Each structure stands twice: as structure tokens, then as C-alpha cells.
PDB file of C-alpha atoms in Angstrom:
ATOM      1  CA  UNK A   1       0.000   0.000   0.000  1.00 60.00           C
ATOM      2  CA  UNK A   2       1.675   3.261  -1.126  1.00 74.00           C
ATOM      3  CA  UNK A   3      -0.018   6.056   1.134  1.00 85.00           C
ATOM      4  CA  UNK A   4       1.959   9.406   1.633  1.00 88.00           C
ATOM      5  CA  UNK A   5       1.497  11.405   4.966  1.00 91.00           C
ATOM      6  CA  UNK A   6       0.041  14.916   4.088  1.00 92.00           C
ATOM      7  CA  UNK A   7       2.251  17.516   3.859  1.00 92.00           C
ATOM      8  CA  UNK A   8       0.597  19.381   6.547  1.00 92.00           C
ATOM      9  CA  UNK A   9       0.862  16.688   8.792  1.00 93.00           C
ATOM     10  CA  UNK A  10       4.550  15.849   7.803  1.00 90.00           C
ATOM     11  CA  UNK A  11       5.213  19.804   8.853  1.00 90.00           C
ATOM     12  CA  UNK A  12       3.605  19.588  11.978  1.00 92.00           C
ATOM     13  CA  UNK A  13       5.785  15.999  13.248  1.00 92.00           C
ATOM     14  CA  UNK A  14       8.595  17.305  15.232  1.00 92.00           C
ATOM     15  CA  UNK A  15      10.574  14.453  12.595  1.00 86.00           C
ATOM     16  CA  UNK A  16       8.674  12.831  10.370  1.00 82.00           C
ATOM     17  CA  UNK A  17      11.659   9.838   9.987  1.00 82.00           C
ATOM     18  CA  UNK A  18      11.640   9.448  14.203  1.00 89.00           C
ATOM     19  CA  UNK A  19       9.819   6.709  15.657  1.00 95.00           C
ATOM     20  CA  UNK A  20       6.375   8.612  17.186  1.00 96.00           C
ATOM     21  CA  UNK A  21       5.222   7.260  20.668  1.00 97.00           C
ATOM     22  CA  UNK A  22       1.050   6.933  20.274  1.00 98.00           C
ATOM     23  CA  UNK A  23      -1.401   6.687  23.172  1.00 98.00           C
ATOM     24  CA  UNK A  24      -4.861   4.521  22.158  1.00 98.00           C
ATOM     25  CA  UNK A  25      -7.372   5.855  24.345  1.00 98.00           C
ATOM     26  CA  UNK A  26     -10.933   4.778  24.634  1.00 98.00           C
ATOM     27  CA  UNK A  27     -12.666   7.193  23.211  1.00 98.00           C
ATOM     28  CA  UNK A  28     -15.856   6.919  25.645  1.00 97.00           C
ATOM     29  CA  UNK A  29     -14.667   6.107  28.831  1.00 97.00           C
ATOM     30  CA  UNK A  30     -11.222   7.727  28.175  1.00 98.00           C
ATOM     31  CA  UNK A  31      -9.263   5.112  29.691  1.00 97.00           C
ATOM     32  CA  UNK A  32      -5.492   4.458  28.393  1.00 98.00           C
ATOM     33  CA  UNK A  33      -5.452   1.270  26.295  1.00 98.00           C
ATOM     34  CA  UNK A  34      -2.073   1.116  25.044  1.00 98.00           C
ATOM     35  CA  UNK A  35       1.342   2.573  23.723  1.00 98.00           C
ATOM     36  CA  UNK A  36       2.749   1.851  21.013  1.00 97.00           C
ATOM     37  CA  UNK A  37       4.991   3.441  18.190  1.00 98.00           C
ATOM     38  CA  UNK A  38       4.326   5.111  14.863  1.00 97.00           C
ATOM     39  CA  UNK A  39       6.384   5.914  11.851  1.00 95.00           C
ATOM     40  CA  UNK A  40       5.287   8.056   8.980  1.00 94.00           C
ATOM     41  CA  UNK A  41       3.840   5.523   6.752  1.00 95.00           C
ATOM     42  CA  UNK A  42       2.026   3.826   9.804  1.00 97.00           C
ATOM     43  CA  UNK A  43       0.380   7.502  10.534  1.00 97.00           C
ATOM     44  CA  UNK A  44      -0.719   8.076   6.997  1.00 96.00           C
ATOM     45  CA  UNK A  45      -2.081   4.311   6.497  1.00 97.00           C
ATOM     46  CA  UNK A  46      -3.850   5.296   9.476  1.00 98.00           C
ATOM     47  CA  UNK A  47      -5.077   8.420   8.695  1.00 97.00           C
ATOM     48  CA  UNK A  48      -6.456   7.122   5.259  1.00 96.00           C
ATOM     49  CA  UNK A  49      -8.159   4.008   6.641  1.00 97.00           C
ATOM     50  CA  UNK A  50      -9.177   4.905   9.804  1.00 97.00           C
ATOM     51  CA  UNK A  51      -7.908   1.741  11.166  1.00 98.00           C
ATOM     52  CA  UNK A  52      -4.777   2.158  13.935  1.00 98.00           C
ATOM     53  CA  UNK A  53      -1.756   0.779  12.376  1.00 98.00           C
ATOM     54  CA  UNK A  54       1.561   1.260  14.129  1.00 98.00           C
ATOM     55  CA  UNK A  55       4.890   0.127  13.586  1.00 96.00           C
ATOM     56  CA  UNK A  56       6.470  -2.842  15.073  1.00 94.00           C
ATOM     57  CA  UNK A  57      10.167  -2.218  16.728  1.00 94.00           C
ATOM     58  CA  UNK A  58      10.434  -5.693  17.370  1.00 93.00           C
ATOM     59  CA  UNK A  59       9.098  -7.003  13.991  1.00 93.00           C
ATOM     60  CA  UNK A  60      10.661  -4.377  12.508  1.00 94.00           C
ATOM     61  CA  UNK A  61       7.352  -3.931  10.461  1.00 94.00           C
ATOM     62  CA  UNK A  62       3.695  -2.629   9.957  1.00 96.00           C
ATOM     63  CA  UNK A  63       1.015  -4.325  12.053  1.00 95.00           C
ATOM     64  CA  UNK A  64      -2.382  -2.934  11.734  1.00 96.00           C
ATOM     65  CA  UNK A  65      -3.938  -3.641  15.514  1.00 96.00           C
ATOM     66  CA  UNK A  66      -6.693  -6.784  15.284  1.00 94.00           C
ATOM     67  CA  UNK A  67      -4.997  -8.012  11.779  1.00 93.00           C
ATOM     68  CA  UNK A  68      -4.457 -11.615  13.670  1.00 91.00           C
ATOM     69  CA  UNK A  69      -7.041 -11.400  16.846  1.00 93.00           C
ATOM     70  CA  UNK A  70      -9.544  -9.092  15.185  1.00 95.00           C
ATOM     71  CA  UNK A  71      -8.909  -7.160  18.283  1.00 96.00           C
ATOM     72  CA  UNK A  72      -9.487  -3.892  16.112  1.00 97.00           C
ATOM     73  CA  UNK A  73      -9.308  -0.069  16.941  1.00 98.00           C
ATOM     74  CA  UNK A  74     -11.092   2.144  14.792  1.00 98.00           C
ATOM     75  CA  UNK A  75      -9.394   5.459  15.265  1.00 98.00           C
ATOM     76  CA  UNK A  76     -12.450   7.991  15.967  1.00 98.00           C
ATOM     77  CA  UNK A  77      -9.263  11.388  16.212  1.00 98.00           C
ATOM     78  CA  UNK A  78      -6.086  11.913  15.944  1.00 98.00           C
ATOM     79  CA  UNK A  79      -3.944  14.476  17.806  1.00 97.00           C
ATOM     80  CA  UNK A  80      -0.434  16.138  18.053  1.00 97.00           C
ATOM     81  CA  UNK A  81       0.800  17.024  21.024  1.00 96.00           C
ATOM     82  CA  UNK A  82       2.669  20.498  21.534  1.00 95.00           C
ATOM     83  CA  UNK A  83       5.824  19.309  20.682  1.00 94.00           C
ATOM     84  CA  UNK A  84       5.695  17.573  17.149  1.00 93.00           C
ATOM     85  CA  UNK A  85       6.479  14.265  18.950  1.00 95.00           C
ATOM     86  CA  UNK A  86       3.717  11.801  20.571  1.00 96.00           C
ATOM     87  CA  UNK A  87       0.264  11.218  19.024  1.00 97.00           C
ATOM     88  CA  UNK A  88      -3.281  10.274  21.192  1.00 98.00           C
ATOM     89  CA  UNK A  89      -5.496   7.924  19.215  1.00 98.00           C
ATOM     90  CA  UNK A  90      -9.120   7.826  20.393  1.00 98.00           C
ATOM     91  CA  UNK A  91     -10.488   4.358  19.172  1.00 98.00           C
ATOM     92  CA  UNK A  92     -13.429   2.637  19.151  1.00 98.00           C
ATOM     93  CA  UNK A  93     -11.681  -0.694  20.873  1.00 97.00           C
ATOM     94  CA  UNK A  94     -13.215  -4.273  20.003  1.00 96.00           C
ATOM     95  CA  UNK A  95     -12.066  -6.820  21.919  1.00 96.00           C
ATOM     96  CA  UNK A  96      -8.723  -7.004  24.109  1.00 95.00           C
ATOM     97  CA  UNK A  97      -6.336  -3.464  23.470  1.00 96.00           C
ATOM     98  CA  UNK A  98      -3.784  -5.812  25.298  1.00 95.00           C
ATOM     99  CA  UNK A  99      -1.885  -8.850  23.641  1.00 92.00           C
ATOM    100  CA  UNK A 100      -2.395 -10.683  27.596  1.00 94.00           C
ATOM    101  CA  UNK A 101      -5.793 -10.457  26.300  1.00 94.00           C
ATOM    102  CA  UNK A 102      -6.337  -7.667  29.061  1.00 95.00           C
ATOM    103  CA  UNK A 103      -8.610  -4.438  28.266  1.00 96.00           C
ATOM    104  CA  UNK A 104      -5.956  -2.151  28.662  1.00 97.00           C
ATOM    105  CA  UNK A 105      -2.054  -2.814  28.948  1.00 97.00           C
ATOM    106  CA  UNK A 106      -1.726  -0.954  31.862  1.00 97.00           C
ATOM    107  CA  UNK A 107      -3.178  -3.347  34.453  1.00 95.00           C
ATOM    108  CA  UNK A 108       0.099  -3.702  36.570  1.00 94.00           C
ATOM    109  CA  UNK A 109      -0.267  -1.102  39.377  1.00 94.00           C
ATOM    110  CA  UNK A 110       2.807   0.018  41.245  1.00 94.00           C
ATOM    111  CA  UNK A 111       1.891   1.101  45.129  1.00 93.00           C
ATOM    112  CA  UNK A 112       3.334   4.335  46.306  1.00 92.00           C
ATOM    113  CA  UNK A 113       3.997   5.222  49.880  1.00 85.00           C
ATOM    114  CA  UNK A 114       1.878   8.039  51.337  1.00 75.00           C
ATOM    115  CA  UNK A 115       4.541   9.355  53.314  1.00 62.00           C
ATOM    116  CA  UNK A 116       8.022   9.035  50.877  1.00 63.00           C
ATOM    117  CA  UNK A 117       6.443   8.593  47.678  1.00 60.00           C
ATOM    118  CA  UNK A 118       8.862   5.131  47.412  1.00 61.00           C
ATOM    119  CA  UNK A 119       7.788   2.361  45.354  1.00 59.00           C
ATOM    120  CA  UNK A 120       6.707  -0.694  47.431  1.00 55.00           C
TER     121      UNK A 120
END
């Protein structure tokens, strides 16, 4: 698939060749699915399908989310933050955002102490 990011876009991305950290968020209960990593192809595949695709660092490749597990995210907005350099995906999530087969990847709390702030 030959998609090009729009210019407009592509002027706006802090670098368009870096690696872009992306935040899925649910887009009705706003709760934090998942991070993962776009490049510039990913972003424009994404942005003309409507379909989250990001890239794989350890594939080393394009994976559009739910391809295999039809665990899909149908991006409902797309925003830049202030700096050029992360991206917040609202989705419409079916199924698990997590490959555990949790909702949301971040289901591993870490305690702090009241008084220190410390990590228990």
C-alpha cells in the first residue's frame, strides 16, 4: 500500500523519519489502552483508513492492531501534542487493546507510599 502522509501533517511531526510514541485511548470512557509506536507511513495508512496501524520495533514492520485477533481499533481522532512528537489515538476498541488479552495494557499497578512517595 503506497499512502503518503500529508504535507501538513509531515510539517507539523517534530521528525517525520523518528519513531512517534502513540497513546490509544478509549474514546468513551477515556481510559489508556495502550502505547505503542508510529512511523510516517504507519500515521498516513492510518489516517487514510481509519484503522490504527503502528509500527512494530520488534518485527521491525507494519502491524495494523486486530490483523491476527480481530482485536481492532477504529481510530475515531487523531492528535499532536505540543511538541511535534507523541500522538493520542481515540479508538473505538473491540475486543482485548492488550496482547495478555487484558482491556488495557496498563493493568500492573505500582503502590506508592503516602509518606516518601517510594515504590513498594
Amino acid at each position: 500500500m503506497s499512502v503518503h502522509l500529508p504535507d501538513d501533517v509531515a510539517a507539523r511531526l517534530k521528525n517525520s523519519a523518528d519513531l512517534i510514541p502513540t497513546i490509544a485511548q478509549d474514546y468513551k470512557s477515556g481510559e489508556v489502552l495502550m502505547l505503542a509506536y508510529m512511523n510516517a507511513d504507519s500515521l498516513a495508512i492510518t489516517i487514510d483508513t481509519g484503522h490504527a496501524t503502528y509500527w512494530s520495533r520488534s518485527r521491525n514492520e507494519l502491524w495494523e492492531k486486530g490483523a491476527t485477533s480481530g482485536h481492532t481499533q477504529k481510530v475515531i481522532s487523531i492528535s499532536l501534542d505540543c511538541d511535534g512528537d507523541a500522538l493520542l489515538l481515540q479508538v473505538e476498541q473491540v475486543g482485548a487493546a492488550c496482547h495478555t488479552g487484558e482491556i488495557s495494557c496498563f493493568h500492573n499497578p505500582i503502590s506508592l507510599s503516602a509518606e516518601t512517595g517510594e515504590k513498594k
